[in-house]
Amino acid sequence: MVEFDRSAFIGKFQEEATEYLQRLNEGVITLEADPQNRELIDQMLRDAHTLKGSSRMVGLIEISDIAHRLEDIMVKVRDGEIRYVPDMSEVFFEALDSIVFLSESAGKDVSGEVDIPGLLGRLGEAAGAASGETASAPGGPERAPIAEKDDTRNRERPGASAKKPSPKKAVHEEQTLQTRVQQTVRIRTEQVDRLLNLVSEVVIARIKDDQHARDMRSLQARMNETQQLWSRVRTTAVNLQSREGLAFNEDLNLLDELLNDQRKRLSGIVKTYAEDASRASTVVADLQEHSMALRMLPVSTVFNSFPRSVRELAHQFNKEVELQIEGGDTELDKKVLEEINDPLIHIMRNAVDHGIESLPDRLAAGKPAKGKILLAARQEGDHIVIEISDDGAGIDPEKVRAAAVRKGYVSQTEAKAMSDREATYLIFEAGFSTSAIITEISGRGVGMDVVREFIVEKLKGSLDVTSVPGQGTTFRLTIPLTLAIIRALLVSVSGQTFAIPTASIEETLRVDPSEIIKVEGREVIRRQRRTIPIVHLRDVLGLEAAENIGRKLPVVTVGFSGHRIGFLVNAFVGEQQIVIKTLGTHLVRVDNVAGVTILGAGEVVPILNVPDLMYHARQITGMRVRPDAAAAAETGPKRILICEDSFTTRELERSIFEAAGYDVETATDGALGLAKLQEGLKVHAVVTDVQMPNMSGFDLTRAIRADGLLKTIPVVIVTSLEREEEKAEGIQAGADAYITKSVFNQDTLIDTVERLIR
Amino acid sequence: MNGDAPAIDESKAQQSLEILRRRAESLAQVEAVDTAAELLELLLFRLGEEWYAVPISGVREIVNDFVLTPIPRVPDFIQGVTNVRGEIVSVTDIAALMRIASDGTWAGRELPSAIIAQTDRCVSAIVVDEIGDILDVPREALEPPLVTLDRSQVEFISGSVYRDGRLIGIVNLDRVLEPIGDNA
């Protein structure tokens, strides 16, 4: 085994421990006042647990032992085995202070200064005493003699009762306080943000400086030209001067000197300026980097709660899933980190529900019973890449195609024309569900589009999914390290400059007009055996046409959700780092524009919102075959058929739908319902119970799917059956949604139906 | 509503008389109520041939040389945005919003004037044809908006005040500056 150097990690641990200790200290105080606070108990338990684990990692075994005892106590408190009583606070504080001390003096032998065995004993006692068990304290004598009293502490903490004296020396306490003050300063996030705002102003000024330096250099070039021209004029003038005499000659010499002097001075200024600017630029870059680092936190602050969430999710689906985390110490901007929690939860929920197969399926496929999800983070350049892979069934592109066609996202022909990869991306469509069936937890069409919204629109990152049927799915999120500054391509459209985030751009091309092919009234280009639709960016933005410079047409291709679109622009202006600013308080949200940036010359440039552009581009070209038109044509209320044998449920459902403005038809069993449909009753959706006389809901669903005229009607199964097998039968029968009565409420039902018949 | 009396029709003339009478009354009262009477400070501005005003409390500053950056696909009364010392502020064409004929002088000028107005919710630069004086008006001299105003216009005008032969509409900033695209 390779011996790894733990000392390098002790600093990290100390930093981390301060945070936890702080929270635990606060927690003890709050807990005294509110001993039943479940949330707090859970958090303290987690904190103690984390302390235990991380101290062990860096080899601080004593801390780990103490934290272990604290954890024991919190477990018992949580499970109701013991009640937290104020008397316990003292030993808690003692333990926390000892951890602080041990952490500060990490690595040194302090056994003579802290009575660890005694402390462990007292902690064991606290865990045991209240429940009536006898405490055992391995690793130390049951009751170590109290070394020394520390009365100061008791005076300092009026909240803590002073029954148990502390064995620690007052001297240590003083040392601890001193070192702590020197190592960290707590700052309010707003203060950091304000500072970062100022830094971004400085960055803008720096970018302007670059521009000025360029301007000055071009001025210098002009000056040199002038000088050369002047030399020629002067020579000619000297040859011609015979009549004019000395005065003219003197003027010529004066002018020559003046010009020379000017040129020298200018070149001096340009040189100094360029040097200053480049020095300042280094400083500004450092300033920017360091100030950004202020807001950086390890992703583990978010990741650490996931193993538990996954365990709970797995439990819900009767699956066994293990979450493995890699790269938890990768650092990310706090703002980004806050935004990333929800999308990650959505992806993992999706992985547990749809990715990992049920136990029998896994065994049949020869996979280990326990499913595996890997959550890995790493930094790549100025981006963070987070990958979530599962070893489940993978996404079946065929299923996605079928569902997409059924739900009207794409036409049959379009679905066929899509590559498997493109088809897979359809899961990011709003309201789309990968699953053939809607369950309460996922597959209800919320989730992946939320992920897309967060990652791409809010974080200006990108999202990618790859899947191998039978082997698993990997989601790859690429997120900028910071939200404030990104790289962008500047393009000119109809005389105006726009910025496109580089992260969204696949490539930039210059195509010959002859390469543009017209297909079904749309313009496309071929690129690496793929067909890419071409749209004029000016049409999407509603701008006037302008002349292109040169014959080749500049095209920016962007890829998003497996679609690629090439946007025709008038010219590429360049790529550079830009500082993102909002559009101000008045324009809260504007189509196509995500914000603005200020360029060197003070010019304000709108930053384009790529997903918006693609959405509108597809609308313009009519590539979107959303059944909007069809829906608009069908005026009047939607009709729904309810098949339900229970009078109460039937009437309840009827009232829910009627209140939501639906026309409701009812049938008391599946057979009657089917008869109504076959007699020509036109409905937008069928809501059916499972267990009904004559014909069950599953049979009804199968019958509807088998009928050429009826098969497109969405079927929602509402049932009290909650077992996975039944859900599976529902899927096989061809139902679109599956709602269990236990979670049944008005909104779920209406939402589900509306999503299906949209 | 402007000073050219002959152009005013009869009902307006009557109203004007009424207004003059009230104004006379209010002027007569000024002494009696003494200076403690609440004064409303208004900043006047011109749109086309008409004069309007915004309460000074809603004016942050006046900019005389802003550079406009158009933003595509926004409502037509939004001209775009401008950079006010590093802060991005929307530019509102109030004449287009209230459907008042502006003579468009601001648009013809290279560096037009604007009033940077703010409410609790947002800030915007309101472009005007000309910026006028500041006027102190006792609150009781305020009159309800003209009844002849279009209903869509009336919501933008919170009242009016008569001064020097001109009837000045007071702009309701809260209504004019509503955040755009919220919850969209």
mmCIF file of N, CA and C in Angstrom, chain A residues 201 208 496 498 538-543 581-593 595-598 602-606 608 620, chain B residues 67 69-74 77-78 80-83 85-92 121-124 176-184:
data_model
loop_
_atom_site.group_PDB
_atom_site.id
_atom_site.type_symbol
_atom_site.label_atom_id
_atom_site.label_comp_id
_atom_site.label_asym_id
_atom_site.label_seq_id
_atom_site.Cartn_x
_atom_site.Cartn_y
_atom_site.Cartn_z
ATOM 1 N N GLU A 201 -15.723 45.115 -11.780
ATOM 2 C CA GLU A 201 -15.551 46.451 -12.367
ATOM 3 C C GLU A 201 -14.079 46.672 -12.746
ATOM 4 N N LYS A 208 -10.691 47.310 -20.728
ATOM 5 C CA LYS A 208 -10.641 48.605 -21.413
ATOM 6 C C LYS A 208 -9.196 49.027 -21.639
ATOM 7 N N GLN A 496 -25.262 45.121 -35.123
ATOM 8 C CA GLN A 496 -25.173 45.148 -33.670
ATOM 9 C C GLN A 496 -24.303 43.977 -33.197
ATOM 10 N N PHE A 498 -23.353 41.022 -30.546
ATOM 11 C CA PHE A 498 -23.948 40.158 -29.535
ATOM 12 C C PHE A 498 -22.889 39.180 -29.039
ATOM 13 N N ARG A 538 -30.517 36.960 -37.332
ATOM 14 C CA ARG A 538 -31.284 38.212 -37.367
ATOM 15 C C ARG A 538 -32.785 37.935 -37.396
ATOM 16 N N ASP A 539 -33.203 36.811 -37.981
ATOM 17 C CA ASP A 539 -34.636 36.492 -37.990
ATOM 18 C C ASP A 539 -35.117 36.149 -36.592
ATOM 19 N N VAL A 540 -34.276 35.405 -35.864
ATOM 20 C CA VAL A 540 -34.660 35.039 -34.504
ATOM 21 C C VAL A 540 -34.744 36.295 -33.637
ATOM 22 N N LEU A 541 -33.834 37.217 -33.885
ATOM 23 C CA LEU A 541 -33.788 38.420 -33.060
ATOM 24 C C LEU A 541 -34.666 39.536 -33.622
ATOM 25 N N GLY A 542 -35.267 39.283 -34.769
ATOM 26 C CA GLY A 542 -36.143 40.297 -35.350
ATOM 27 C C GLY A 542 -35.401 41.543 -35.799
ATOM 28 N N LEU A 543 -34.248 41.379 -36.399
ATOM 29 C CA LEU A 543 -33.477 42.536 -36.853
ATOM 30 C C LEU A 543 -33.520 42.629 -38.382
ATOM 31 N N LYS A 581 -23.530 40.868 -16.698
ATOM 32 C CA LYS A 581 -24.366 41.780 -15.907
ATOM 33 C C LYS A 581 -25.814 41.508 -16.252
ATOM 34 N N THR A 582 -26.701 41.777 -15.309
ATOM 35 C CA THR A 582 -28.116 41.567 -15.600
ATOM 36 C C THR A 582 -28.628 42.749 -16.413
ATOM 37 N N LEU A 583 -29.845 42.597 -16.905
ATOM 38 C CA LEU A 583 -30.434 43.668 -17.706
ATOM 39 C C LEU A 583 -31.007 44.780 -16.830
ATOM 40 N N GLY A 584 -30.802 44.688 -15.540
ATOM 41 C CA GLY A 584 -31.337 45.711 -14.652
ATOM 42 C C GLY A 584 -32.632 45.248 -14.019
ATOM 43 N N THR A 585 -33.160 46.091 -13.151
ATOM 44 C CA THR A 585 -34.334 45.682 -12.374
ATOM 45 C C THR A 585 -35.624 45.756 -13.175
ATOM 46 N N HIS A 586 -35.594 46.524 -14.242
ATOM 47 C CA HIS A 586 -36.830 46.722 -14.998
ATOM 48 C C HIS A 586 -37.113 45.537 -15.915
ATOM 49 N N LEU A 587 -36.079 45.102 -16.620
ATOM 50 C CA LEU A 587 -36.239 43.980 -17.540
ATOM 51 C C LEU A 587 -35.850 42.696 -16.811
ATOM 52 N N VAL A 588 -36.825 42.066 -16.225
ATOM 53 C CA VAL A 588 -36.535 40.900 -15.389
ATOM 54 C C VAL A 588 -36.201 39.690 -16.249
ATOM 55 N N ARG A 589 -37.022 39.471 -17.265
ATOM 56 C CA ARG A 589 -36.721 38.358 -18.173
ATOM 57 C C ARG A 589 -37.074 38.792 -19.580
ATOM 58 N N VAL A 590 -36.144 38.602 -20.483
ATOM 59 C CA VAL A 590 -36.338 38.995 -21.872
ATOM 60 C C VAL A 590 -36.022 37.786 -22.740
ATOM 61 N N ASP A 591 -36.849 37.554 -23.738
ATOM 62 C CA ASP A 591 -36.595 36.456 -24.662
ATOM 63 C C ASP A 591 -35.217 36.598 -25.290
ATOM 64 N N ASN A 592 -34.514 35.512 -25.404
ATOM 65 C CA ASN A 592 -33.248 35.437 -26.150
ATOM 66 C C ASN A 592 -32.050 36.104 -25.505
ATOM 67 N N VAL A 593 -32.270 36.968 -24.525
ATOM 68 C CA VAL A 593 -31.141 37.697 -23.960
ATOM 69 C C VAL A 593 -30.969 37.325 -22.491
ATOM 70 N N GLY A 595 -28.422 38.473 -20.527
ATOM 71 C CA GLY A 595 -27.813 39.550 -19.766
ATOM 72 C C GLY A 595 -27.028 40.417 -20.717
ATOM 73 N N VAL A 596 -26.183 41.269 -20.174
ATOM 74 C CA VAL A 596 -25.348 42.090 -21.052
ATOM 75 C C VAL A 596 -23.937 42.099 -20.496
ATOM 76 N N THR A 597 -23.033 42.581 -21.301
ATOM 77 C CA THR A 597 -21.688 42.777 -20.813
ATOM 78 C C THR A 597 -21.207 44.121 -21.333
ATOM 79 N N ILE A 598 -20.208 44.654 -20.658
ATOM 80 C CA ILE A 598 -19.677 45.944 -21.095
ATOM 81 C C ILE A 598 -18.297 45.711 -21.674
ATOM 82 N N GLY A 602 -16.645 50.537 -23.460
ATOM 83 C CA GLY A 602 -17.834 50.953 -22.716
ATOM 84 C C GLY A 602 -19.109 50.564 -23.441
ATOM 85 N N GLU A 603 -18.932 49.862 -24.557
ATOM 86 C CA GLU A 603 -20.067 49.438 -25.349
ATOM 87 C C GLU A 603 -20.817 48.316 -24.624
ATOM 88 N N VAL A 604 -22.148 48.452 -24.592
ATOM 89 C CA VAL A 604 -22.960 47.434 -23.937
ATOM 90 C C VAL A 604 -23.386 46.405 -24.977
ATOM 91 N N VAL A 605 -23.133 45.135 -24.675
ATOM 92 C CA VAL A 605 -23.420 44.077 -25.638
ATOM 93 C C VAL A 605 -24.339 43.034 -25.005
ATOM 94 N N PRO A 606 -25.458 42.744 -25.646
ATOM 95 C CA PRO A 606 -26.347 41.717 -25.087
ATOM 96 C C PRO A 606 -25.733 40.323 -25.204
ATOM 97 N N LEU A 608 -26.498 36.470 -25.539
ATOM 98 C CA LEU A 608 -27.650 35.699 -25.999
ATOM 99 C C LEU A 608 -27.867 34.449 -25.147
ATOM 100 N N ILE A 620 -39.543 29.304 -35.711
ATOM 101 C CA ILE A 620 -39.507 30.018 -36.985
ATOM 102 C C ILE A 620 -39.499 29.042 -38.152
ATOM 103 N N VAL B 67 -25.870 56.414 -24.153
ATOM 104 C CA VAL B 67 -25.743 55.641 -25.397
ATOM 105 C C VAL B 67 -26.667 54.440 -25.284
ATOM 106 N N THR B 69 -28.277 50.867 -26.164
ATOM 107 C CA THR B 69 -28.037 49.554 -26.773
ATOM 108 C C THR B 69 -29.392 48.886 -26.955
ATOM 109 N N PRO B 70 -29.813 48.695 -28.191
ATOM 110 C CA PRO B 70 -31.128 48.074 -28.380
ATOM 111 C C PRO B 70 -31.094 46.615 -27.926
ATOM 112 N N ILE B 71 -32.187 46.159 -27.386
ATOM 113 C CA ILE B 71 -32.342 44.751 -27.011
ATOM 114 C C ILE B 71 -33.433 44.195 -27.910
ATOM 115 N N PRO B 72 -33.141 43.086 -28.604
ATOM 116 C CA PRO B 72 -34.151 42.581 -29.530
ATOM 117 C C PRO B 72 -35.374 42.010 -28.812
ATOM 118 N N ARG B 73 -36.479 42.048 -29.507
ATOM 119 C CA ARG B 73 -37.711 41.397 -29.054
ATOM 120 C C ARG B 73 -38.130 41.774 -27.645
ATOM 121 N N VAL B 74 -38.206 43.063 -27.415
ATOM 122 C CA VAL B 74 -38.783 43.532 -26.154
ATOM 123 C C VAL B 74 -40.008 44.355 -26.537
ATOM 124 N N PHE B 77 -42.175 49.807 -26.217
ATOM 125 C CA PHE B 77 -41.865 50.992 -25.418
ATOM 126 C C PHE B 77 -40.525 50.855 -24.684
ATOM 127 N N ILE B 78 -39.890 49.706 -24.866
ATOM 128 C CA ILE B 78 -38.538 49.567 -24.313
ATOM 129 C C ILE B 78 -37.551 49.788 -25.456
ATOM 130 N N GLY B 80 -34.274 49.817 -25.125
ATOM 131 C CA GLY B 80 -33.069 49.015 -24.940
ATOM 132 C C GLY B 80 -32.520 49.275 -23.546
ATOM 133 N N VAL B 81 -31.203 49.213 -23.455
ATOM 134 C CA VAL B 81 -30.584 49.473 -22.164
ATOM 135 C C VAL B 81 -29.454 50.481 -22.333
ATOM 136 N N THR B 82 -29.052 51.052 -21.219
ATOM 137 C CA THR B 82 -27.916 51.953 -21.255
ATOM 138 C C THR B 82 -27.054 51.703 -20.033
ATOM 139 N N ASN B 83 -25.824 52.144 -20.139
ATOM 140 C CA ASN B 83 -24.845 51.905 -19.083
ATOM 141 C C ASN B 83 -24.660 53.194 -18.276
ATOM 142 N N ARG B 85 -22.742 54.466 -15.504
ATOM 143 C CA ARG B 85 -21.576 54.216 -14.652
ATOM 144 C C ARG B 85 -21.518 52.768 -14.155
ATOM 145 N N GLY B 86 -21.607 51.867 -15.085
ATOM 146 C CA GLY B 86 -21.460 50.454 -14.728
ATOM 147 C C GLY B 86 -22.765 49.768 -14.381
ATOM 148 N N GLU B 87 -23.803 50.540 -14.140
ATOM 149 C CA GLU B 87 -25.099 49.918 -13.846
ATOM 150 C C GLU B 87 -25.931 49.891 -15.125
ATOM 151 N N ILE B 88 -26.506 48.721 -15.406
ATOM 152 C CA ILE B 88 -27.323 48.611 -16.614
ATOM 153 C C ILE B 88 -28.757 49.022 -16.289
ATOM 154 N N VAL B 89 -29.281 49.954 -17.064
ATOM 155 C CA VAL B 89 -30.619 50.484 -16.807
ATOM 156 C C VAL B 89 -31.413 50.408 -18.118
ATOM 157 N N SER B 90 -32.655 49.990 -18.012
ATOM 158 C CA SER B 90 -33.489 49.924 -19.212
ATOM 159 C C SER B 90 -33.837 51.338 -19.663
ATOM 160 N N VAL B 91 -34.154 51.481 -20.947
ATOM 161 C CA VAL B 91 -34.537 52.790 -21.473
ATOM 162 C C VAL B 91 -35.993 52.701 -21.930
ATOM 163 N N THR B 92 -36.852 53.461 -21.260
ATOM 164 C CA THR B 92 -38.283 53.399 -21.536
ATOM 165 C C THR B 92 -38.702 54.587 -22.391
ATOM 166 N N ARG B 121 -39.582 48.884 -7.002
ATOM 167 C CA ARG B 121 -39.271 47.644 -7.684
ATOM 168 C C ARG B 121 -38.214 47.767 -8.767
ATOM 169 N N CYS B 122 -38.205 48.902 -9.460
ATOM 170 C CA CYS B 122 -37.208 48.960 -10.528
ATOM 171 C C CYS B 122 -36.781 50.371 -10.922
ATOM 172 N N VAL B 123 -35.749 50.376 -11.736
ATOM 173 C CA VAL B 123 -35.143 51.621 -12.196
ATOM 174 C C VAL B 123 -35.184 51.613 -13.718
ATOM 175 N N SER B 124 -35.490 52.765 -14.313
ATOM 176 C CA SER B 124 -35.445 52.842 -15.763
ATOM 177 C C SER B 124 -35.128 54.270 -16.181
ATOM 178 N N VAL B 176 -46.018 52.969 -14.639
ATOM 179 C CA VAL B 176 -45.190 53.067 -15.850
ATOM 180 C C VAL B 176 -44.029 52.076 -15.791
ATOM 181 N N LEU B 177 -43.467 51.925 -14.606
ATOM 182 C CA LEU B 177 -42.290 51.052 -14.471
ATOM 183 C C LEU B 177 -42.664 49.746 -13.789
ATOM 184 N N GLU B 178 -43.344 48.896 -14.512
ATOM 185 C CA GLU B 178 -43.610 47.579 -13.929
ATOM 186 C C GLU B 178 -42.567 46.611 -14.464
ATOM 187 N N PRO B 179 -42.006 45.788 -13.596
ATOM 188 C CA PRO B 179 -40.990 44.844 -14.073
ATOM 189 C C PRO B 179 -41.525 44.034 -15.249
ATOM 190 N N ILE B 180 -40.708 43.885 -16.254
ATOM 191 C CA ILE B 180 -41.132 43.196 -17.472
ATOM 192 C C ILE B 180 -40.582 41.775 -17.490
ATOM 193 N N GLY B 181 -41.472 40.843 -17.766
ATOM 194 C CA GLY B 181 -41.023 39.460 -17.900
ATOM 195 C C GLY B 181 -41.003 38.715 -16.576
ATOM 196 N N ASP B 182 -41.498 39.364 -15.537
ATOM 197 C CA ASP B 182 -41.589 38.695 -14.244
ATOM 198 C C ASP B 182 -42.624 37.578 -14.386
ATOM 199 N N ASN B 183 -42.323 36.423 -13.838
ATOM 200 C CA ASN B 183 -43.213 35.254 -13.902
ATOM 201 C C ASN B 183 -43.542 34.820 -15.321
ATOM 202 N N ALA B 184 -42.779 35.301 -16.263
ATOM 203 C CA ALA B 184 -43.127 34.930 -17.638
ATOM 204 C C ALA B 184 -42.656 33.523 -17.926
#
